[in-house]
XYZ file of C-alpha atoms in Angstrom:
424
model
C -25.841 -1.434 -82.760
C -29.780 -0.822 -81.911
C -28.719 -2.478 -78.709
C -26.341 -0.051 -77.948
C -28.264 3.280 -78.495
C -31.470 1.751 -76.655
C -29.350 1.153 -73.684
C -27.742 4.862 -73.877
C -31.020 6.527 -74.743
C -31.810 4.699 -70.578
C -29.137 5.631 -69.056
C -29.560 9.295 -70.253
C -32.980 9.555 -69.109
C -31.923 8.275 -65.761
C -28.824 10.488 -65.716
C -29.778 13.521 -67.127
C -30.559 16.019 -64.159
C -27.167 15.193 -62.813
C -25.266 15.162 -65.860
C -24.560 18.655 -68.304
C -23.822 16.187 -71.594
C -25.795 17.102 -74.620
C -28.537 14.389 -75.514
C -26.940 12.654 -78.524
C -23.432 13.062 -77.452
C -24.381 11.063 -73.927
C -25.668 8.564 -76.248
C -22.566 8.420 -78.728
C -20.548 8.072 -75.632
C -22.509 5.545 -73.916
C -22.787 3.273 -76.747
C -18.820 3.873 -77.960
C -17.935 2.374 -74.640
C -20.299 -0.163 -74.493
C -19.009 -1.079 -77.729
C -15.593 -1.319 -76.933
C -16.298 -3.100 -73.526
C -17.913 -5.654 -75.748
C -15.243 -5.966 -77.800
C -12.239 -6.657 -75.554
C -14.713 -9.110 -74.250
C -15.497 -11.023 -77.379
C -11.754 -10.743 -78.290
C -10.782 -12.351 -74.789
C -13.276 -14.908 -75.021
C -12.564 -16.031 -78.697
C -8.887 -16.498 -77.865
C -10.250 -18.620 -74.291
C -12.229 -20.577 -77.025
C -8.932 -21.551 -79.274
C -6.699 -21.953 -75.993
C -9.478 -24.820 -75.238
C -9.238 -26.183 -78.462
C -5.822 -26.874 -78.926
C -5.498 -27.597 -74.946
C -8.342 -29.394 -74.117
C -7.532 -30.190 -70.449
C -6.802 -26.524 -69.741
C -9.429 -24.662 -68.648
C -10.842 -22.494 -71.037
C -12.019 -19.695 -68.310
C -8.390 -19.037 -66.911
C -7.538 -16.760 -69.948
C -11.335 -15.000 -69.030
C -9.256 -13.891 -65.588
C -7.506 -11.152 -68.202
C -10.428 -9.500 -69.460
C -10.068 -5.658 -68.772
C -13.682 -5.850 -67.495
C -13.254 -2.241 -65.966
C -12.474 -0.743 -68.911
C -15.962 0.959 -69.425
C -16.569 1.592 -66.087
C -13.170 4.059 -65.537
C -14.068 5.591 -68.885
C -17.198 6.556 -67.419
C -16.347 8.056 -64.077
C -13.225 10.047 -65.712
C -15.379 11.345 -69.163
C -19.402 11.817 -67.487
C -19.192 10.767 -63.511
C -19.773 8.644 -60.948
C -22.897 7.993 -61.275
C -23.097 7.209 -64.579
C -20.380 4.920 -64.336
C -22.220 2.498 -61.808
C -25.208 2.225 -64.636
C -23.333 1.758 -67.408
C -20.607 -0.535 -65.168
C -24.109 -2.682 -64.755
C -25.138 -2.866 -68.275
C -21.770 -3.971 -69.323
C -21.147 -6.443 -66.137
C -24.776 -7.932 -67.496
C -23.781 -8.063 -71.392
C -20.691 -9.370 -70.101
C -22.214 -12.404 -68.440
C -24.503 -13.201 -71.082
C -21.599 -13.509 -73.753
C -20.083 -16.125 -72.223
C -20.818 -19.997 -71.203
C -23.451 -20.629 -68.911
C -21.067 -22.342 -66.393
C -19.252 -19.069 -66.811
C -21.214 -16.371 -66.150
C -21.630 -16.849 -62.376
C -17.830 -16.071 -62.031
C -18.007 -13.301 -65.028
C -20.678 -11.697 -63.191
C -18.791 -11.388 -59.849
C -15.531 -10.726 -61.200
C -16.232 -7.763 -63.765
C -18.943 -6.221 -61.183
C -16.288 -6.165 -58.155
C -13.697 -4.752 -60.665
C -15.710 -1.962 -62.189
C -17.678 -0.967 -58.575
C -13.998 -0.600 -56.762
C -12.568 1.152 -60.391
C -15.585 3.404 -59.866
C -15.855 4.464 -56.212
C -11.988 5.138 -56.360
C -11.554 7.155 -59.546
C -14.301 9.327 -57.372
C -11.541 11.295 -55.839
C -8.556 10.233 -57.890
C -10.209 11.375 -61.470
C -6.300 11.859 -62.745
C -3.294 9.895 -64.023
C -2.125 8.581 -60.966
C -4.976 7.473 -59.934
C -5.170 5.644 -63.138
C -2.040 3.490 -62.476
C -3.125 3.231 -58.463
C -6.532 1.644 -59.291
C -4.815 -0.806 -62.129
C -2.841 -2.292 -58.655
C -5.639 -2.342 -56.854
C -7.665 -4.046 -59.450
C -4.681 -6.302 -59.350
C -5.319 -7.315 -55.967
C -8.966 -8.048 -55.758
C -8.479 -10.394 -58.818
C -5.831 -12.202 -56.655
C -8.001 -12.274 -53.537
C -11.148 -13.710 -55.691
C -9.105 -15.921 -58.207
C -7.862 -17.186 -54.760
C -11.913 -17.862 -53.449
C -12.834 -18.881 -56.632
C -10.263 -21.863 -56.485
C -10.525 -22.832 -52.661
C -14.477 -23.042 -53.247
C -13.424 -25.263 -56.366
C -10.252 -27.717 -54.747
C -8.427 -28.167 -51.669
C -5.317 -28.128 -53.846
C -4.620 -24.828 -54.259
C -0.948 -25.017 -55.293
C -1.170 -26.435 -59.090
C -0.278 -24.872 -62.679
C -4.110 -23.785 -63.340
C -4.033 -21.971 -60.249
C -0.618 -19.945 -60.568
C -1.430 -19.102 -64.065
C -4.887 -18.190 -63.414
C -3.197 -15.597 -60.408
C -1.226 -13.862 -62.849
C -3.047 -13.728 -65.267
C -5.675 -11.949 -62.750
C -2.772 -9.291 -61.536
C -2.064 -8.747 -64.857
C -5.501 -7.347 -65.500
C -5.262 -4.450 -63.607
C -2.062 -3.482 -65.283
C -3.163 -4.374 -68.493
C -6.558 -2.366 -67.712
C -4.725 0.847 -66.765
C -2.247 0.891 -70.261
C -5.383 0.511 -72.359
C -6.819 3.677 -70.553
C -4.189 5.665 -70.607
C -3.419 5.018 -74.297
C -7.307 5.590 -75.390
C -8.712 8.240 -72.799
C -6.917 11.548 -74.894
C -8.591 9.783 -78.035
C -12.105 9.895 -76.043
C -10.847 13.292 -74.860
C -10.412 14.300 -78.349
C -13.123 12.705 -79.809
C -15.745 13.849 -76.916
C -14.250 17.139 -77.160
C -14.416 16.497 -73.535
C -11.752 17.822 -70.385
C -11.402 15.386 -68.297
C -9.891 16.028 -64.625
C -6.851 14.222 -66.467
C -7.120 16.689 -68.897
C -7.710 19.416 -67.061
C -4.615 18.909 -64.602
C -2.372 18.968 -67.631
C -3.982 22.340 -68.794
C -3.520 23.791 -65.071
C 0.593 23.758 -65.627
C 1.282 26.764 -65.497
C 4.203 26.034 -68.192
C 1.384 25.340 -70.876
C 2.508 27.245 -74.073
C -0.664 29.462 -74.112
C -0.030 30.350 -70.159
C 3.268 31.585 -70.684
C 2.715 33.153 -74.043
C -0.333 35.228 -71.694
C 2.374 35.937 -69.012
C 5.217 37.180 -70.995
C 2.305 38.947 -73.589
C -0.019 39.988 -71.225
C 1.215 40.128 -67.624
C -0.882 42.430 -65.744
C -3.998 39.922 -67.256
C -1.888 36.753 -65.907
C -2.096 37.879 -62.816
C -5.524 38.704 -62.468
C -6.097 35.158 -63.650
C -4.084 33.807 -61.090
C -6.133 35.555 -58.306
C -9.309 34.743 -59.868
C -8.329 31.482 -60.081
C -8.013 30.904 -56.389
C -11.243 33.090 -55.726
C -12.884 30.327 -57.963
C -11.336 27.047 -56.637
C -12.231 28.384 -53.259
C -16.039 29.327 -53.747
C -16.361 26.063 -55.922
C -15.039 24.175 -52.692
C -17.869 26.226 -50.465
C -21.004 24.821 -52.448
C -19.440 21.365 -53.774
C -18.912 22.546 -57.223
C -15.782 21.439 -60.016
C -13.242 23.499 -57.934
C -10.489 21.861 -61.054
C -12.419 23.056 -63.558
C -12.964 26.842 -62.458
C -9.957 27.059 -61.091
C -8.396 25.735 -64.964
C -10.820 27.674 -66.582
C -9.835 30.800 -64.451
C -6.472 30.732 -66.152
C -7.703 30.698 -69.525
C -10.958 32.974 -69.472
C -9.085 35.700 -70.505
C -6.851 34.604 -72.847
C -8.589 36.353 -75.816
C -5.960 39.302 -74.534
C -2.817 38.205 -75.643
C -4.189 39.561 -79.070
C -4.374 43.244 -78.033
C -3.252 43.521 -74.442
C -2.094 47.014 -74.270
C -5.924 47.740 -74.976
C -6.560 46.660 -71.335
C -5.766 48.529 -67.869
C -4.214 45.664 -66.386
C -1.467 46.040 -69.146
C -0.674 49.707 -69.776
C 2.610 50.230 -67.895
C 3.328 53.045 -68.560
C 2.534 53.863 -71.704
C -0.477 55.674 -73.253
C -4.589 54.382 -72.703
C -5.212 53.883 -76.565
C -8.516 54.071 -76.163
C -8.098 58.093 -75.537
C -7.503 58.515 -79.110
C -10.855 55.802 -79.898
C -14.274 56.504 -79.637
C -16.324 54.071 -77.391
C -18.304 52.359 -79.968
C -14.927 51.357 -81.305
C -12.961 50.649 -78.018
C -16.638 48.663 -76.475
C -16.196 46.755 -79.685
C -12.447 46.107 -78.772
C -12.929 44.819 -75.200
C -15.854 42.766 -76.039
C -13.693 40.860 -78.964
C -11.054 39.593 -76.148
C -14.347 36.832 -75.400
C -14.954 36.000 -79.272
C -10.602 35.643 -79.606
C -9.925 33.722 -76.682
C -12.841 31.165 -77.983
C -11.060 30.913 -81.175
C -7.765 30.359 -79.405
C -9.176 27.871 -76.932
C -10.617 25.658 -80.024
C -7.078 25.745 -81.687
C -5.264 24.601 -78.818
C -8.240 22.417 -78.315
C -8.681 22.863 -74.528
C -12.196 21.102 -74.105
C -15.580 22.309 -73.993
C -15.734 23.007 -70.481
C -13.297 25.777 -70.591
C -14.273 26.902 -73.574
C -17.701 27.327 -72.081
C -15.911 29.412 -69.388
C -14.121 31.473 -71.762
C -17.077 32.480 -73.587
C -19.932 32.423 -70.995
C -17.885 34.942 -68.208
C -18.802 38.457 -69.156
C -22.651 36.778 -69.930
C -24.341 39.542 -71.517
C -22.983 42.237 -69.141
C -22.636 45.878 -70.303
C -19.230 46.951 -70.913
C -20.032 50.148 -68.264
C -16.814 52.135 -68.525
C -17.307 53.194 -72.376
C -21.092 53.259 -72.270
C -21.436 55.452 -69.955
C -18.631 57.482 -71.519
C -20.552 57.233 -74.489
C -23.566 59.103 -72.431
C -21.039 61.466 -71.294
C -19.951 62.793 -74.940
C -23.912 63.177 -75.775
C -23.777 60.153 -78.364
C -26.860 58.834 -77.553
C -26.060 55.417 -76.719
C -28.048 52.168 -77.219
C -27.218 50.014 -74.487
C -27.509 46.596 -76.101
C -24.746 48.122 -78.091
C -22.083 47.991 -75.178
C -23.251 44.706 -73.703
C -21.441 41.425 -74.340
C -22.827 38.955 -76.747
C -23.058 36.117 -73.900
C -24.409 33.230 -73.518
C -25.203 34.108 -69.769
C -23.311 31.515 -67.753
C -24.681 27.841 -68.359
C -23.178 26.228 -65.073
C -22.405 26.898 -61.258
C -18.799 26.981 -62.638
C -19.104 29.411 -65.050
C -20.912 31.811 -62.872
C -18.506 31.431 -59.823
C -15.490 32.536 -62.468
C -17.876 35.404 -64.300
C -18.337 36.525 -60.113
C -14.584 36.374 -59.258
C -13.395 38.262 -62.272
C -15.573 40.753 -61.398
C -14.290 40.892 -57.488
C -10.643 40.615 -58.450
C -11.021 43.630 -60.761
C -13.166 45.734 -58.500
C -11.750 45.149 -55.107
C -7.959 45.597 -56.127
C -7.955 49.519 -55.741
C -9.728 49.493 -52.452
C -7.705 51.278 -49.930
C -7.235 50.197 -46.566
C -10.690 48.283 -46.571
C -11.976 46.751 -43.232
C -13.340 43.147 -43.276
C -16.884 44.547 -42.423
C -16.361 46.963 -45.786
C -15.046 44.431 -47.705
C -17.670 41.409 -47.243
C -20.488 44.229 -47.977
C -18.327 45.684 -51.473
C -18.087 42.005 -52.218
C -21.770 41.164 -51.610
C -23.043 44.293 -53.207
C -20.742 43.428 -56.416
C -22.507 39.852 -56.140
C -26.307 41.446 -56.085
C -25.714 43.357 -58.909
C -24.417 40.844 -61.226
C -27.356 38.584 -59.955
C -30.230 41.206 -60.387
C -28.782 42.054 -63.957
C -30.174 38.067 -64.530
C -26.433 37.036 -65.220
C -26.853 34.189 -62.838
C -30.276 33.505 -64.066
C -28.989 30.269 -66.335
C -26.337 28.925 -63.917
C -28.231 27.065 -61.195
C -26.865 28.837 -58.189
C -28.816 29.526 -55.677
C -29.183 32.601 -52.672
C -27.965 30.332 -50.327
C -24.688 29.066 -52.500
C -24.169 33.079 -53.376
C -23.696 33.669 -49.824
C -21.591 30.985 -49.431
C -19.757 32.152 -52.362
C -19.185 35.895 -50.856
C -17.570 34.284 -47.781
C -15.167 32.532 -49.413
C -13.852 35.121 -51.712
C -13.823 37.468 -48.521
C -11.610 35.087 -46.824
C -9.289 34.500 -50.038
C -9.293 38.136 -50.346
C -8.435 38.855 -46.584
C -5.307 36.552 -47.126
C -4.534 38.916 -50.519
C -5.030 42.167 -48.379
C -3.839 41.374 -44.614
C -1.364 43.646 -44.696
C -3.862 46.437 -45.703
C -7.123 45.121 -43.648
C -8.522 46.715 -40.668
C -10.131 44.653 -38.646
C -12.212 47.316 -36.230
């Protein structure tokens, strides 16, 4: 096992500015998969070993051609990223090669590297479960293709047993390769407490129970999610950020409402503002606990740190304005860490993007008649606020992304208002 945590402890010093995974969980994760890597490996080669016992004049390497060597590299790219899946595809391509036979690892080496670079590069854009099955086929067809060289390099006879078996047992791979990650990625998933763009495609139906409890509970609040969901997959698409995971988390970061949802304007059709008969201590205290329930709900239904983070990390430690001020207002005497959320301040560019779009969405909905001129300025103005107040300070977006940012929820917003917009 020492072997395992030294080689995580390198790859998370190499990885670390590009990847937001806690210290020891990186290293758990690196040296679970390395583990299991090993394993298939070992378990592949030991039954190689017996078929060459008890059939000495078949080669022993054929049943090597059925090693799921891409295992730990398409665990990496779908649970960290890319480029943490190309070092630890290397440091199990190497252990791989070193497990087996000297005459061996020539062919090892070139076989598992070829299968975990392609698994890797393609599961870039295709991190979900089709992409799964599409790279098992195409895994399936390099192994013919160098199964095929291997041989021809080998013999001129290319049409024997050996060689037949050795092709299908090289197609199977693939296949083989994609069932063992589909049936252990929601244990990783679960284990990691991680949300995978798998994961996080599943949790974007908009038939998941806790969506369409939040629609038929809370509807006015299901459609601001919606809107601030496309604000947020827009803007993420701008600067190159996790457009799936703001635009999940979008739907979810105020889910803490379904508890009391008549306790919020988005809600109250209708019927009477409770909070008229509540004094604003009590009614800050109210809106403030929709953060601190809809974490609790999003660790029941177990919907992955990422969103999680969203959930809690979108209000940061912004002042609930409304009730302070009306606090002011009735002489109380108000102390404004009082009315401000607990936070954390938003911890990624994600986080921040969806904190920014709720606050658009629920600003710029009563605007009347706004030109685009008014609107990019109410927008941008809405931004600067939020980014003097320090919100922003912890989520690594810059001026230049910001702007970025207010462009592309002025377009998305354009498309919301047309019919009201004047454009001179």
């Amino acid at each position: 096992m020492g072997r395992f945590f030294v080689t995580s402890a390198f790859v998370y010093k190499k990885l670390r500015p590009t990847e937001k995974i806690p210290y020891k969980k990186l290293i758990v994760i690196t040296g679970t998969i390395v583990l299991l890597q090993i394993i298939l490996i070992k378990v592949f080669y030991f039954l190689s070993v017996i078929v060459g016992y008890y059939s000495p004049d078949f080669p022993k390497s054929v049943l090597l051609y059925l090693v799921p060597f891409a295992v730990a590299s398409i665990l990496g790219v779908l649970l960290v990223g890319f480029k943490y899946s190309i070092s630890i595809s290397l440091i199990t391509v190497i252990l791989a090669s070193i497990t087996v036979d000297n005459s061996l690892r020539f062919m090892v080496f070139i076989y598992s590297f070829l299968d975990s670079a392609v698994a890797s590069v393609y599961l870039v854009g295709n991190r979900n479960r089709g992409g799964i099955v599409k790279v098992g086929f195409i895994i399936s067809l390099i192994n013919v293709v160098l199964i095929l060289i291997f041989y021809m390099l080998q013999s001129n006879n290319l049409f024997n047993t050996v060689t037949l078996i050795s092709i299908g047992l090289g197609a199977l791979n693939g296949i083989l390769t994609a069932i063992i990650i589909s049936g252990i990625l929601p244990i990783f998933e679960w284990l990691f407490d991680i949300a995978t763009n798998v994961k996080l495609v599943e949790l974007g139906n908009l038939n998941h129970p806790l969506l369409k409890e939040l629609a038929i509970k809370a509807p006015g609040t299901y459609h601001h999610s919606i809107v601030v969901s496309s604000l947020s997959e827009a803007a993420c698409q701008a600067i190159g950020a996790n457009s799936l995971l703001a635009k999940v988390g979008s739907y979810y970061h105020d889910i803490g409402k379904v508890r009391k949802p008549t306790y919020f304007i988005e809600n109250q059709f209708d019927i009477e503002n409770p909070h008229d008969r509540l004094m604003p201590y009590v009614s800050s205290l109210i809106i403030k606990n929709h953060v601190k329930d809809g974490v609790e709900i999003g660790k029941k239904y177990r919907l992955g740190s990422q969103i999680i983070d969203i959930i809690e990390q979108h209000h940061g430690t912004m002042i609930v304005k409304y009730f302070y001020d009306k606090a002011k207002e009735m002489g109380l005497n108000p102390n404004e860490e009082d009315f401000r959320y607990p936070g954390p301040k938003p911890q990624s560019k994600e986080s921040g993007i969806v904190m920014l779009a709720d606050k658009v969405e629920a600003a710029t909905k009563n605007l009347n008649e706004p030109t685009v001129t008014h609107l990019k300025n109410y927008v941008k103005n809405l931004t600067n606020e939020i980014f003097l107040d320090g919100q922003l300070d912890e989520s690594d977006l810059s001026l230049r992304e910001l702007n970025l940012i207010v462009d592309s929820f002025v377009n998305v917003l354009i498309g919301i208002f047309h019919h009201r917009i004047k454009y001179k």
